[in-house]
């Protein structure tokens, strides 16, 4: 039964991959809404200038959108009386920044009504959020349309978790057409943002169920984290990349190399030869390829399962189907 479920999951992901490129191109709106990128960037800039910590959740929102049903804006939809949406799944309950997408959509509806999809706005906002906190920029292929379906259980099942080992991560990414390099590069997004203690507290207090600590985490770092995160703490948040969590840089790889990545999924990057080599190769900032690689992997991720042509719709309001 489990094998059949896994096969059906793979078939669905392959269908998404096969149908992910037609009609998506840089400059898609040059005739129908030429100011789209400027409007999204200005809106994103306004919010990031007030709250720089919004950059990480905007990036994460795009990531979470693409990993469930492809990049179709399904993570933006609200739950209804008869359906619990992705937005309410536990991994998505800490997402923030929906007001940025809504504000950009409102501005675009005044400029060119009914033209620009919410999924394209999210892809642009994620790029702009990263570039506004000293990160790279990249050209975003556009032309996605918005999905009409959003199901809580699919987010719970398909999103990578902080507890995943390398084998699980490789399978999850691979099913969506992302390779091992994409995995280690996109993990670098953890250079910004915060995490709740419960996402890693088992590494501090009860790693194998015997009241032990994770031997793959630096002991001194564990001691520092224990000061902030007490057993059973479900409210405290800590920086994922201490001292640098508001700036997009290569410090994440330095932390991972010192066995100071917060999550099991961060530590997993040292358990594979290819990902470990990449981590170590980014430590010399002058020789780092991370910014270039990140843009390339984001473009690749942003083309997973996109709806184009007559599929889906262009939502009038991002939280609601038309």
PDB file of C-alpha atoms in Angstrom:
ATOM      1  CA  UNK A   1       0.000   0.000   0.000  1.00  0.00           C
ATOM      2  CA  UNK A   2       2.817   2.390   0.943  1.00  0.00           C
ATOM      3  CA  UNK A   3       4.579   1.571  -2.349  1.00  0.00           C
ATOM      4  CA  UNK A   4       1.415   2.369  -4.331  1.00  0.00           C
ATOM      5  CA  UNK A   5       1.028   5.702  -2.519  1.00  0.00           C
ATOM      6  CA  UNK A   6       4.648   6.592  -3.236  1.00  0.00           C
ATOM      7  CA  UNK A   7       4.280   5.650  -6.925  1.00  0.00           C
ATOM      8  CA  UNK A   8       1.159   7.792  -7.269  1.00  0.00           C
ATOM      9  CA  UNK A   9       3.053  10.670  -5.613  1.00  0.00           C
ATOM     10  CA  UNK A  10       5.918  10.269  -8.108  1.00  0.00           C
ATOM     11  CA  UNK A  11       3.536  10.158 -11.080  1.00  0.00           C
ATOM     12  CA  UNK A  12       1.896  13.396  -9.902  1.00  0.00           C
ATOM     13  CA  UNK A  13       5.264  15.113  -9.491  1.00  0.00           C
ATOM     14  CA  UNK A  14       6.441  13.942 -12.940  1.00  0.00           C
ATOM     15  CA  UNK A  15       3.236  15.337 -14.424  1.00  0.00           C
ATOM     16  CA  UNK A  16       4.009  18.669 -12.769  1.00  0.00           C
ATOM     17  CA  UNK A  17       7.574  18.662 -14.079  1.00  0.00           C
ATOM     18  CA  UNK A  18       6.578  17.813 -17.659  1.00  0.00           C
ATOM     19  CA  UNK A  19       4.030  20.628 -17.699  1.00  0.00           C
ATOM     20  CA  UNK A  20       6.167  23.264 -16.072  1.00  0.00           C
ATOM     21  CA  UNK A  21       7.747  25.404 -18.770  1.00  0.00           C
ATOM     22  CA  UNK A  22       5.342  26.235 -21.594  1.00  0.00           C
ATOM     23  CA  UNK A  23       4.429  29.891 -21.649  1.00  0.00           C
ATOM     24  CA  UNK A  24       6.735  30.958 -18.800  1.00  0.00           C
ATOM     25  CA  UNK A  25       9.261  33.543 -19.964  1.00  0.00           C
ATOM     26  CA  UNK A  26      11.166  36.616 -18.874  1.00  0.00           C
ATOM     27  CA  UNK A  27       9.263  39.697 -20.037  1.00  0.00           C
ATOM     28  CA  UNK A  28       5.922  37.888 -20.304  1.00  0.00           C
ATOM     29  CA  UNK A  29       3.995  41.071 -19.408  1.00  0.00           C
ATOM     30  CA  UNK A  30       6.025  43.556 -21.495  1.00  0.00           C
ATOM     31  CA  UNK A  31       2.970  44.428 -23.629  1.00  0.00           C
ATOM     32  CA  UNK A  32       0.118  43.770 -21.214  1.00  0.00           C
ATOM     33  CA  UNK A  33       1.582  45.207 -17.978  1.00  0.00           C
ATOM     34  CA  UNK A  34       5.056  46.650 -18.596  1.00  0.00           C
ATOM     35  CA  UNK A  35       5.469  48.112 -15.084  1.00  0.00           C
ATOM     36  CA  UNK A  36       4.750  44.862 -13.237  1.00  0.00           C
ATOM     37  CA  UNK A  37       8.282  44.338 -11.904  1.00  0.00           C
ATOM     38  CA  UNK A  38       8.686  47.967 -10.831  1.00  0.00           C
ATOM     39  CA  UNK A  39       5.343  47.916  -8.991  1.00  0.00           C
ATOM     40  CA  UNK A  40       6.094  44.666  -7.133  1.00  0.00           C
ATOM     41  CA  UNK A  41       9.595  45.841  -6.245  1.00  0.00           C
ATOM     42  CA  UNK A  42       8.385  49.194  -4.949  1.00  0.00           C
ATOM     43  CA  UNK A  43       5.715  47.515  -2.836  1.00  0.00           C
ATOM     44  CA  UNK A  44       8.167  44.943  -1.463  1.00  0.00           C
ATOM     45  CA  UNK A  45      10.742  47.668  -0.776  1.00  0.00           C
ATOM     46  CA  UNK A  46       8.188  49.653   1.225  1.00  0.00           C
ATOM     47  CA  UNK A  47       7.456  46.724   3.549  1.00  0.00           C
ATOM     48  CA  UNK A  48      11.049  45.473   3.842  1.00  0.00           C
ATOM     49  CA  UNK A  49      12.273  48.992   4.729  1.00  0.00           C
ATOM     50  CA  UNK A  50       9.866  48.960   7.693  1.00  0.00           C
ATOM     51  CA  UNK A  51      10.410  45.301   8.672  1.00  0.00           C
ATOM     52  CA  UNK A  52      13.546  43.677   7.151  1.00  0.00           C
ATOM     53  CA  UNK A  53      12.635  40.394   8.871  1.00  0.00           C
ATOM     54  CA  UNK A  54       9.795  39.980   6.339  1.00  0.00           C
ATOM     55  CA  UNK A  55      12.336  38.969   3.684  1.00  0.00           C
ATOM     56  CA  UNK A  56      12.763  35.441   5.034  1.00  0.00           C
ATOM     57  CA  UNK A  57       9.059  34.555   5.252  1.00  0.00           C
ATOM     58  CA  UNK A  58       8.439  35.943   1.739  1.00  0.00           C
ATOM     59  CA  UNK A  59      11.203  33.710   0.381  1.00  0.00           C
ATOM     60  CA  UNK A  60       9.856  30.771   2.372  1.00  0.00           C
ATOM     61  CA  UNK A  61       6.321  31.450   1.139  1.00  0.00           C
ATOM     62  CA  UNK A  62       7.421  31.060  -2.498  1.00  0.00           C
ATOM     63  CA  UNK A  63       9.319  27.888  -1.586  1.00  0.00           C
ATOM     64  CA  UNK A  64       6.294  26.418   0.201  1.00  0.00           C
ATOM     65  CA  UNK A  65       4.029  27.382  -2.692  1.00  0.00           C
ATOM     66  CA  UNK A  66       6.175  25.606  -5.289  1.00  0.00           C
ATOM     67  CA  UNK A  67       6.595  22.393  -3.275  1.00  0.00           C
ATOM     68  CA  UNK A  68       2.829  21.811  -3.122  1.00  0.00           C
ATOM     69  CA  UNK A  69       0.958  21.590  -6.465  1.00  0.00           C
ATOM     70  CA  UNK A  70       3.721  23.611  -8.134  1.00  0.00           C
ATOM     71  CA  UNK A  71       4.115  27.399  -8.162  1.00  0.00           C
ATOM     72  CA  UNK A  72       0.419  28.238  -8.525  1.00  0.00           C
ATOM     73  CA  UNK A  73      -0.254  30.575  -5.600  1.00  0.00           C
ATOM     74  CA  UNK A  74      -2.179  27.864  -3.734  1.00  0.00           C
ATOM     75  CA  UNK A  75      -0.398  28.778  -0.476  1.00  0.00           C
ATOM     76  CA  UNK A  76      -2.090  32.194  -0.651  1.00  0.00           C
ATOM     77  CA  UNK A  77      -5.668  30.877  -0.608  1.00  0.00           C
ATOM     78  CA  UNK A  78      -7.708  31.126   2.582  1.00  0.00           C
ATOM     79  CA  UNK A  79      -9.538  28.160   4.037  1.00  0.00           C
ATOM     80  CA  UNK A  80     -13.281  28.014   3.419  1.00  0.00           C
ATOM     81  CA  UNK A  81     -16.139  26.465   5.352  1.00  0.00           C
ATOM     82  CA  UNK A  82     -15.789  23.226   3.407  1.00  0.00           C
ATOM     83  CA  UNK A  83     -12.014  23.129   2.911  1.00  0.00           C
ATOM     84  CA  UNK A  84      -8.910  23.616   5.034  1.00  0.00           C
ATOM     85  CA  UNK A  85      -6.252  25.251   2.824  1.00  0.00           C
ATOM     86  CA  UNK A  86      -2.443  24.924   2.738  1.00  0.00           C
ATOM     87  CA  UNK A  87      -2.106  28.203   4.611  1.00  0.00           C
ATOM     88  CA  UNK A  88      -3.435  26.516   7.776  1.00  0.00           C
ATOM     89  CA  UNK A  89      -1.072  23.528   7.685  1.00  0.00           C
ATOM     90  CA  UNK A  90       1.354  23.505  10.628  1.00  0.00           C
ATOM     91  CA  UNK A  91       4.459  24.228   8.475  1.00  0.00           C
ATOM     92  CA  UNK A  92       2.695  27.285   7.013  1.00  0.00           C
ATOM     93  CA  UNK A  93       1.255  28.751  10.202  1.00  0.00           C
ATOM     94  CA  UNK A  94       4.457  30.726  10.772  1.00  0.00           C
ATOM     95  CA  UNK A  95       4.417  32.283   7.292  1.00  0.00           C
ATOM     96  CA  UNK A  96       4.174  36.078   7.246  1.00  0.00           C
ATOM     97  CA  UNK A  97       4.060  38.730   4.537  1.00  0.00           C
ATOM     98  CA  UNK A  98       0.712  38.001   2.916  1.00  0.00           C
ATOM     99  CA  UNK A  99      -0.018  41.740   3.169  1.00  0.00           C
ATOM    100  CA  UNK A 100       2.910  42.420   0.808  1.00  0.00           C
ATOM    101  CA  UNK A 101       1.425  40.192  -1.878  1.00  0.00           C
ATOM    102  CA  UNK A 102      -2.042  41.687  -1.345  1.00  0.00           C
ATOM    103  CA  UNK A 103      -0.703  45.252  -1.596  1.00  0.00           C
ATOM    104  CA  UNK A 104       1.198  44.482  -4.810  1.00  0.00           C
ATOM    105  CA  UNK A 105      -1.882  42.803  -6.255  1.00  0.00           C
ATOM    106  CA  UNK A 106      -4.051  45.808  -5.385  1.00  0.00           C
ATOM    107  CA  UNK A 107      -1.599  48.181  -7.095  1.00  0.00           C
ATOM    108  CA  UNK A 108      -1.408  45.950 -10.173  1.00  0.00           C
ATOM    109  CA  UNK A 109      -5.181  45.654 -10.430  1.00  0.00           C
ATOM    110  CA  UNK A 110      -5.299  49.467 -10.718  1.00  0.00           C
ATOM    111  CA  UNK A 111      -2.517  49.508 -13.320  1.00  0.00           C
ATOM    112  CA  UNK A 112      -3.587  46.527 -15.440  1.00  0.00           C
ATOM    113  CA  UNK A 113      -6.681  44.745 -14.068  1.00  0.00           C
ATOM    114  CA  UNK A 114      -7.015  41.005 -14.493  1.00  0.00           C
ATOM    115  CA  UNK A 115      -3.571  40.527 -16.049  1.00  0.00           C
ATOM    116  CA  UNK A 116      -0.938  39.554 -13.449  1.00  0.00           C
ATOM    117  CA  UNK A 117      -1.299  36.355 -11.423  1.00  0.00           C
ATOM    118  CA  UNK A 118      -0.756  36.119  -7.687  1.00  0.00           C
ATOM    119  CA  UNK A 119       1.749  33.311  -8.242  1.00  0.00           C
ATOM    120  CA  UNK A 120       3.880  35.622 -10.418  1.00  0.00           C
ATOM    121  CA  UNK A 121       3.658  38.373  -7.801  1.00  0.00           C
ATOM    122  CA  UNK A 122       4.914  35.932  -5.157  1.00  0.00           C
ATOM    123  CA  UNK A 123       7.840  34.825  -7.353  1.00  0.00           C
ATOM    124  CA  UNK A 124       8.840  38.463  -7.928  1.00  0.00           C
ATOM    125  CA  UNK A 125       8.396  39.478  -4.282  1.00  0.00           C
ATOM    126  CA  UNK A 126      10.611  36.590  -3.128  1.00  0.00           C
ATOM    127  CA  UNK A 127      13.351  37.696  -5.539  1.00  0.00           C
ATOM    128  CA  UNK A 128      13.037  41.357  -4.536  1.00  0.00           C
ATOM    129  CA  UNK A 129      12.989  40.566  -0.815  1.00  0.00           C
ATOM    130  CA  UNK A 130      16.305  38.718  -1.146  1.00  0.00           C
ATOM    131  CA  UNK A 131      17.963  41.448  -3.234  1.00  0.00           C
ATOM    132  CA  UNK A 132      16.792  44.172  -0.821  1.00  0.00           C
ATOM    133  CA  UNK A 133      18.751  42.618   2.062  1.00  0.00           C
ATOM    134  CA  UNK A 134      22.059  42.477   0.184  1.00  0.00           C
ATOM    135  CA  UNK A 135      21.336  39.213  -1.615  1.00  0.00           C
ATOM    136  CA  UNK A 136      21.514  38.336  -5.307  1.00  0.00           C
ATOM    137  CA  UNK A 137      18.985  39.216  -7.958  1.00  0.00           C
ATOM    138  CA  UNK A 138      17.900  37.151 -10.964  1.00  0.00           C
ATOM    139  CA  UNK A 139      15.569  37.343 -13.934  1.00  0.00           C
ATOM    140  CA  UNK A 140      12.195  35.768 -13.103  1.00  0.00           C
ATOM    141  CA  UNK A 141      10.348  33.955 -15.918  1.00  0.00           C
ATOM    142  CA  UNK A 142       6.673  34.974 -15.712  1.00  0.00           C
ATOM    143  CA  UNK A 143       3.363  33.780 -17.087  1.00  0.00           C
ATOM    144  CA  UNK A 144       2.149  31.542 -14.262  1.00  0.00           C
ATOM    145  CA  UNK A 145      -1.572  31.311 -13.640  1.00  0.00           C
ATOM    146  CA  UNK A 146      -3.230  30.795 -10.284  1.00  0.00           C
ATOM    147  CA  UNK A 147      -4.518  27.436  -9.085  1.00  0.00           C
ATOM    148  CA  UNK A 148      -8.018  26.924  -7.759  1.00  0.00           C
ATOM    149  CA  UNK A 149      -7.194  24.125  -5.299  1.00  0.00           C
ATOM    150  CA  UNK A 150      -5.462  24.334  -1.911  1.00  0.00           C
ATOM    151  CA  UNK A 151      -5.546  21.399   0.520  1.00  0.00           C
ATOM    152  CA  UNK A 152      -4.030  21.428   4.006  1.00  0.00           C
ATOM    153  CA  UNK A 153      -3.070  17.737   3.992  1.00  0.00           C
ATOM    154  CA  UNK A 154      -0.984  18.139   0.813  1.00  0.00           C
ATOM    155  CA  UNK A 155       1.184  20.782   2.488  1.00  0.00           C
ATOM    156  CA  UNK A 156       1.622  18.604   5.570  1.00  0.00           C
ATOM    157  CA  UNK A 157       2.652  15.665   3.375  1.00  0.00           C
ATOM    158  CA  UNK A 158       4.815  17.256   0.671  1.00  0.00           C
ATOM    159  CA  UNK A 159       6.824  20.020   2.338  1.00  0.00           C
ATOM    160  CA  UNK A 160      10.373  19.218   3.487  1.00  0.00           C
ATOM    161  CA  UNK A 161      10.755  19.379   7.269  1.00  0.00           C
ATOM    162  CA  UNK A 162      13.571  20.504   9.606  1.00  0.00           C
ATOM    163  CA  UNK A 163      13.775  16.871  10.786  1.00  0.00           C
ATOM    164  CA  UNK A 164      14.537  15.320   7.370  1.00  0.00           C
ATOM    165  CA  UNK A 165      17.750  13.372   6.789  1.00  0.00           C
ATOM    166  CA  UNK A 166      19.652  13.582   3.514  1.00  0.00           C
ATOM    167  CA  UNK A 167      17.927  10.587   1.886  1.00  0.00           C
ATOM    168  CA  UNK A 168      14.483  12.059   2.548  1.00  0.00           C
ATOM    169  CA  UNK A 169      15.539  15.514   1.322  1.00  0.00           C
ATOM    170  CA  UNK A 170      17.037  14.089  -1.861  1.00  0.00           C
ATOM    171  CA  UNK A 171      13.838  12.143  -2.581  1.00  0.00           C
ATOM    172  CA  UNK A 172      11.564  15.140  -1.914  1.00  0.00           C
ATOM    173  CA  UNK A 173      13.605  17.521  -4.061  1.00  0.00           C
ATOM    174  CA  UNK A 174      14.232  14.929  -6.759  1.00  0.00           C
ATOM    175  CA  UNK A 175      10.525  14.176  -7.180  1.00  0.00           C
ATOM    176  CA  UNK A 176      10.098  17.817  -8.231  1.00  0.00           C
ATOM    177  CA  UNK A 177      12.981  17.833 -10.690  1.00  0.00           C
ATOM    178  CA  UNK A 178      15.477  19.469  -8.321  1.00  0.00           C
ATOM    179  CA  UNK A 179      18.908  17.873  -7.982  1.00  0.00           C
ATOM    180  CA  UNK A 180      21.368  17.585  -5.105  1.00  0.00           C
ATOM    181  CA  UNK A 181      23.038  20.883  -5.996  1.00  0.00           C
ATOM    182  CA  UNK A 182      19.660  22.647  -5.906  1.00  0.00           C
ATOM    183  CA  UNK A 183      19.064  21.067  -2.492  1.00  0.00           C
ATOM    184  CA  UNK A 184      22.260  22.422  -0.934  1.00  0.00           C
ATOM    185  CA  UNK A 185      21.932  25.803  -2.675  1.00  0.00           C
ATOM    186  CA  UNK A 186      18.302  26.402  -1.686  1.00  0.00           C
ATOM    187  CA  UNK A 187      19.126  25.304   1.880  1.00  0.00           C
ATOM    188  CA  UNK A 188      21.336  28.402   1.902  1.00  0.00           C
ATOM    189  CA  UNK A 189      18.126  30.412   2.217  1.00  0.00           C
ATOM    190  CA  UNK A 190      18.442  29.594   5.923  1.00  0.00           C
ATOM    191  CA  UNK A 191      21.001  32.399   6.057  1.00  0.00           C
ATOM    192  CA  UNK A 192      18.027  34.649   6.858  1.00  0.00           C
ATOM    193  CA  UNK A 193      15.123  34.232   9.230  1.00  0.00           C
ATOM    194  CA  UNK A 194      14.112  32.874  12.607  1.00  0.00           C
ATOM    195  CA  UNK A 195      12.958  29.505  13.912  1.00  0.00           C
ATOM    196  CA  UNK A 196      10.845  28.332  16.835  1.00  0.00           C
ATOM    197  CA  UNK A 197      12.707  26.240  19.390  1.00  0.00           C
ATOM    198  CA  UNK A 198      10.443  23.222  18.817  1.00  0.00           C
ATOM    199  CA  UNK A 199      11.882  22.813  15.302  1.00  0.00           C
ATOM    200  CA  UNK A 200      15.218  21.697  16.742  1.00  0.00           C
ATOM    201  CA  UNK A 201      14.745  21.162  20.516  1.00  0.00           C
ATOM    202  CA  UNK A 202      14.973  17.375  20.193  1.00  0.00           C
ATOM    203  CA  UNK A 203      18.616  17.897  19.170  1.00  0.00           C
ATOM    204  CA  UNK A 204      19.217  19.625  22.496  1.00  0.00           C
ATOM    205  CA  UNK A 205      17.288  17.417  24.891  1.00  0.00           C
ATOM    206  CA  UNK A 206      16.037  14.123  23.498  1.00  0.00           C
ATOM    207  CA  UNK A 207      17.631  13.209  20.202  1.00  0.00           C
ATOM    208  CA  UNK A 208      17.105   9.438  20.269  1.00  0.00           C
ATOM    209  CA  UNK A 209      14.404   9.335  22.951  1.00  0.00           C
ATOM    210  CA  UNK A 210      16.892   8.712  25.760  1.00  0.00           C
ATOM    211  CA  UNK A 211      17.281  12.283  27.009  1.00  0.00           C
ATOM    212  CA  UNK A 212      20.430  12.737  24.919  1.00  0.00           C
ATOM    213  CA  UNK A 213      21.845  15.464  22.666  1.00  0.00           C
ATOM    214  CA  UNK A 214      22.559  15.237  18.943  1.00  0.00           C
ATOM    215  CA  UNK A 215      26.240  14.242  18.589  1.00  0.00           C
ATOM    216  CA  UNK A 216      26.256  15.931  15.171  1.00  0.00           C
ATOM    217  CA  UNK A 217      25.744  19.366  16.738  1.00  0.00           C
ATOM    218  CA  UNK A 218      28.562  21.402  18.288  1.00  0.00           C
ATOM    219  CA  UNK A 219      28.429  20.986  22.078  1.00  0.00           C
ATOM    220  CA  UNK A 220      29.149  24.654  22.814  1.00  0.00           C
ATOM    221  CA  UNK A 221      26.380  25.708  20.446  1.00  0.00           C
ATOM    222  CA  UNK A 222      23.957  23.308  22.142  1.00  0.00           C
ATOM    223  CA  UNK A 223      24.792  24.895  25.508  1.00  0.00           C
ATOM    224  CA  UNK A 224      24.090  28.381  24.111  1.00  0.00           C
ATOM    225  CA  UNK A 225      20.792  27.283  22.581  1.00  0.00           C
ATOM    226  CA  UNK A 226      19.701  25.666  25.859  1.00  0.00           C
ATOM    227  CA  UNK A 227      19.852  29.083  27.518  1.00  0.00           C
ATOM    228  CA  UNK A 228      17.202  30.372  25.099  1.00  0.00           C
ATOM    229  CA  UNK A 229      15.206  27.195  24.501  1.00  0.00           C
ATOM    230  CA  UNK A 230      13.934  25.326  27.569  1.00  0.00           C
ATOM    231  CA  UNK A 231      12.333  21.848  27.286  1.00  0.00           C
ATOM    232  CA  UNK A 232       8.813  22.070  25.894  1.00  0.00           C
ATOM    233  CA  UNK A 233       9.231  25.693  24.742  1.00  0.00           C
ATOM    234  CA  UNK A 234       6.779  26.347  21.872  1.00  0.00           C
ATOM    235  CA  UNK A 235       6.936  30.156  21.720  1.00  0.00           C
ATOM    236  CA  UNK A 236      10.577  31.315  21.720  1.00  0.00           C
ATOM    237  CA  UNK A 237      12.219  32.050  18.378  1.00  0.00           C
ATOM    238  CA  UNK A 238      15.950  32.181  17.633  1.00  0.00           C
ATOM    239  CA  UNK A 239      18.058  33.369  14.708  1.00  0.00           C
ATOM    240  CA  UNK A 240      18.831  30.679  12.135  1.00  0.00           C
ATOM    241  CA  UNK A 241      22.111  32.415  11.254  1.00  0.00           C
ATOM    242  CA  UNK A 242      23.136  34.229  14.478  1.00  0.00           C
ATOM    243  CA  UNK A 243      24.459  37.751  13.984  1.00  0.00           C
ATOM    244  CA  UNK A 244      23.646  37.732  10.287  1.00  0.00           C
ATOM    245  CA  UNK A 245      19.995  36.704  10.097  1.00  0.00           C
ATOM    246  CA  UNK A 246      18.864  39.970   8.454  1.00  0.00           C
ATOM    247  CA  UNK A 247      21.495  39.867   5.724  1.00  0.00           C
ATOM    248  CA  UNK A 248      21.609  37.417   2.824  1.00  0.00           C
ATOM    249  CA  UNK A 249      25.171  36.051   2.733  1.00  0.00           C
ATOM    250  CA  UNK A 250      27.292  32.891   2.880  1.00  0.00           C
ATOM    251  CA  UNK A 251      27.475  32.745   6.700  1.00  0.00           C
ATOM    252  CA  UNK A 252      24.981  29.865   6.746  1.00  0.00           C
ATOM    253  CA  UNK A 253      27.571  27.561   5.171  1.00  0.00           C
ATOM    254  CA  UNK A 254      30.145  28.626   7.746  1.00  0.00           C
ATOM    255  CA  UNK A 255      27.691  27.707  10.515  1.00  0.00           C
ATOM    256  CA  UNK A 256      26.916  24.324   8.930  1.00  0.00           C
ATOM    257  CA  UNK A 257      30.622  23.556   8.497  1.00  0.00           C
ATOM    258  CA  UNK A 258      31.113  24.156  12.252  1.00  0.00           C
ATOM    259  CA  UNK A 259      28.201  21.789  13.036  1.00  0.00           C
ATOM    260  CA  UNK A 260      26.081  24.773  14.070  1.00  0.00           C
ATOM    261  CA  UNK A 261      23.198  24.438  11.623  1.00  0.00           C
ATOM    262  CA  UNK A 262      19.974  24.559  13.641  1.00  0.00           C
ATOM    263  CA  UNK A 263      18.086  21.731  11.984  1.00  0.00           C
ATOM    264  CA  UNK A 264      18.665  18.041  11.353  1.00  0.00           C
ATOM    265  CA  UNK A 265      18.171  18.965   7.669  1.00  0.00           C
ATOM    266  CA  UNK A 266      21.071  21.461   7.930  1.00  0.00           C
ATOM    267  CA  UNK A 267      23.362  18.886   9.535  1.00  0.00           C
ATOM    268  CA  UNK A 268      22.345  16.438   6.788  1.00  0.00           C
ATOM    269  CA  UNK A 269      24.344  18.502   4.276  1.00  0.00           C
ATOM    270  CA  UNK A 270      27.551  17.210   5.888  1.00  0.00           C
ATOM    271  CA  UNK A 271      26.490  13.559   5.480  1.00  0.00           C
ATOM    272  CA  UNK A 272      26.714  13.523   1.659  1.00  0.00           C
ATOM    273  CA  UNK A 273      29.952  13.965  -0.259  1.00  0.00           C
ATOM    274  CA  UNK A 274      28.532  16.346  -2.876  1.00  0.00           C
ATOM    275  CA  UNK A 275      26.656  18.634  -0.490  1.00  0.00           C
ATOM    276  CA  UNK A 276      29.539  18.677   2.012  1.00  0.00           C
ATOM    277  CA  UNK A 277      31.918  19.715  -0.769  1.00  0.00           C
ATOM    278  CA  UNK A 278      29.576  22.549  -1.738  1.00  0.00           C
ATOM    279  CA  UNK A 279      29.282  23.755   1.880  1.00  0.00           C
ATOM    280  CA  UNK A 280      33.063  23.875   2.269  1.00  0.00           C
ATOM    281  CA  UNK A 281      33.582  25.494  -1.138  1.00  0.00           C
ATOM    282  CA  UNK A 282      31.484  28.524  -0.107  1.00  0.00           C
ATOM    283  CA  UNK A 283      33.607  29.395   2.938  1.00  0.00           C
ATOM    284  CA  UNK A 284      35.970  31.610   0.942  1.00  0.00           C
ATOM    285  CA  UNK A 285      33.673  34.506   0.140  1.00  0.00           C
ATOM    286  CA  UNK A 286      35.789  35.694  -2.811  1.00  0.00           C
ATOM    287  CA  UNK A 287      35.559  32.261  -4.417  1.00  0.00           C
ATOM    288  CA  UNK A 288      31.905  31.702  -3.483  1.00  0.00           C
ATOM    289  CA  UNK A 289      29.435  30.869  -6.242  1.00  0.00           C
ATOM    290  CA  UNK A 290      26.445  30.935  -3.887  1.00  0.00           C
ATOM    291  CA  UNK A 291      24.746  34.105  -5.183  1.00  0.00           C
ATOM    292  CA  UNK A 292      24.911  32.967  -8.802  1.00  0.00           C
ATOM    293  CA  UNK A 293      23.857  29.423  -7.877  1.00  0.00           C
ATOM    294  CA  UNK A 294      20.983  30.636  -5.729  1.00  0.00           C
ATOM    295  CA  UNK A 295      19.472  32.653  -8.564  1.00  0.00           C
ATOM    296  CA  UNK A 296      19.721  29.678 -10.925  1.00  0.00           C
ATOM    297  CA  UNK A 297      18.121  27.264  -8.461  1.00  0.00           C
ATOM    298  CA  UNK A 298      15.350  29.749  -7.651  1.00  0.00           C
ATOM    299  CA  UNK A 299      14.498  30.050 -11.355  1.00  0.00           C
ATOM    300  CA  UNK A 300      14.428  26.259 -11.604  1.00  0.00           C
ATOM    301  CA  UNK A 301      12.265  25.895  -8.502  1.00  0.00           C
ATOM    302  CA  UNK A 302       9.980  28.681  -9.737  1.00  0.00           C
ATOM    303  CA  UNK A 303       9.061  26.616 -12.793  1.00  0.00           C
ATOM    304  CA  UNK A 304       7.780  23.565 -10.924  1.00  0.00           C
ATOM    305  CA  UNK A 305       4.278  22.623 -12.019  1.00  0.00           C
ATOM    306  CA  UNK A 306       3.300  26.063 -13.311  1.00  0.00           C
ATOM    307  CA  UNK A 307      -0.141  26.547 -14.827  1.00  0.00           C
ATOM    308  CA  UNK A 308      -0.097  28.357 -18.173  1.00  0.00           C
ATOM    309  CA  UNK A 309      -2.336  29.059 -21.147  1.00  0.00           C
ATOM    310  CA  UNK A 310      -5.955  28.494 -20.182  1.00  0.00           C
ATOM    311  CA  UNK A 311      -5.210  26.462 -17.042  1.00  0.00           C
ATOM    312  CA  UNK A 312      -6.120  27.986 -13.694  1.00  0.00           C
ATOM    313  CA  UNK A 313      -7.139  31.624 -13.466  1.00  0.00           C
ATOM    314  CA  UNK A 314      -5.895  35.141 -12.732  1.00  0.00           C
ATOM    315  CA  UNK A 315      -7.279  35.824  -9.252  1.00  0.00           C
ATOM    316  CA  UNK A 316      -8.743  39.228  -8.463  1.00  0.00           C
ATOM    317  CA  UNK A 317      -7.835  38.788  -4.794  1.00  0.00           C
ATOM    318  CA  UNK A 318      -4.968  36.482  -3.904  1.00  0.00           C
ATOM    319  CA  UNK A 319      -6.638  34.884  -0.887  1.00  0.00           C
ATOM    320  CA  UNK A 320      -9.791  33.903  -2.771  1.00  0.00           C
ATOM    321  CA  UNK A 321     -10.686  32.026  -5.913  1.00  0.00           C
ATOM    322  CA  UNK A 322     -12.615  34.077  -8.472  1.00  0.00           C
TER     323      UNK A 322
END
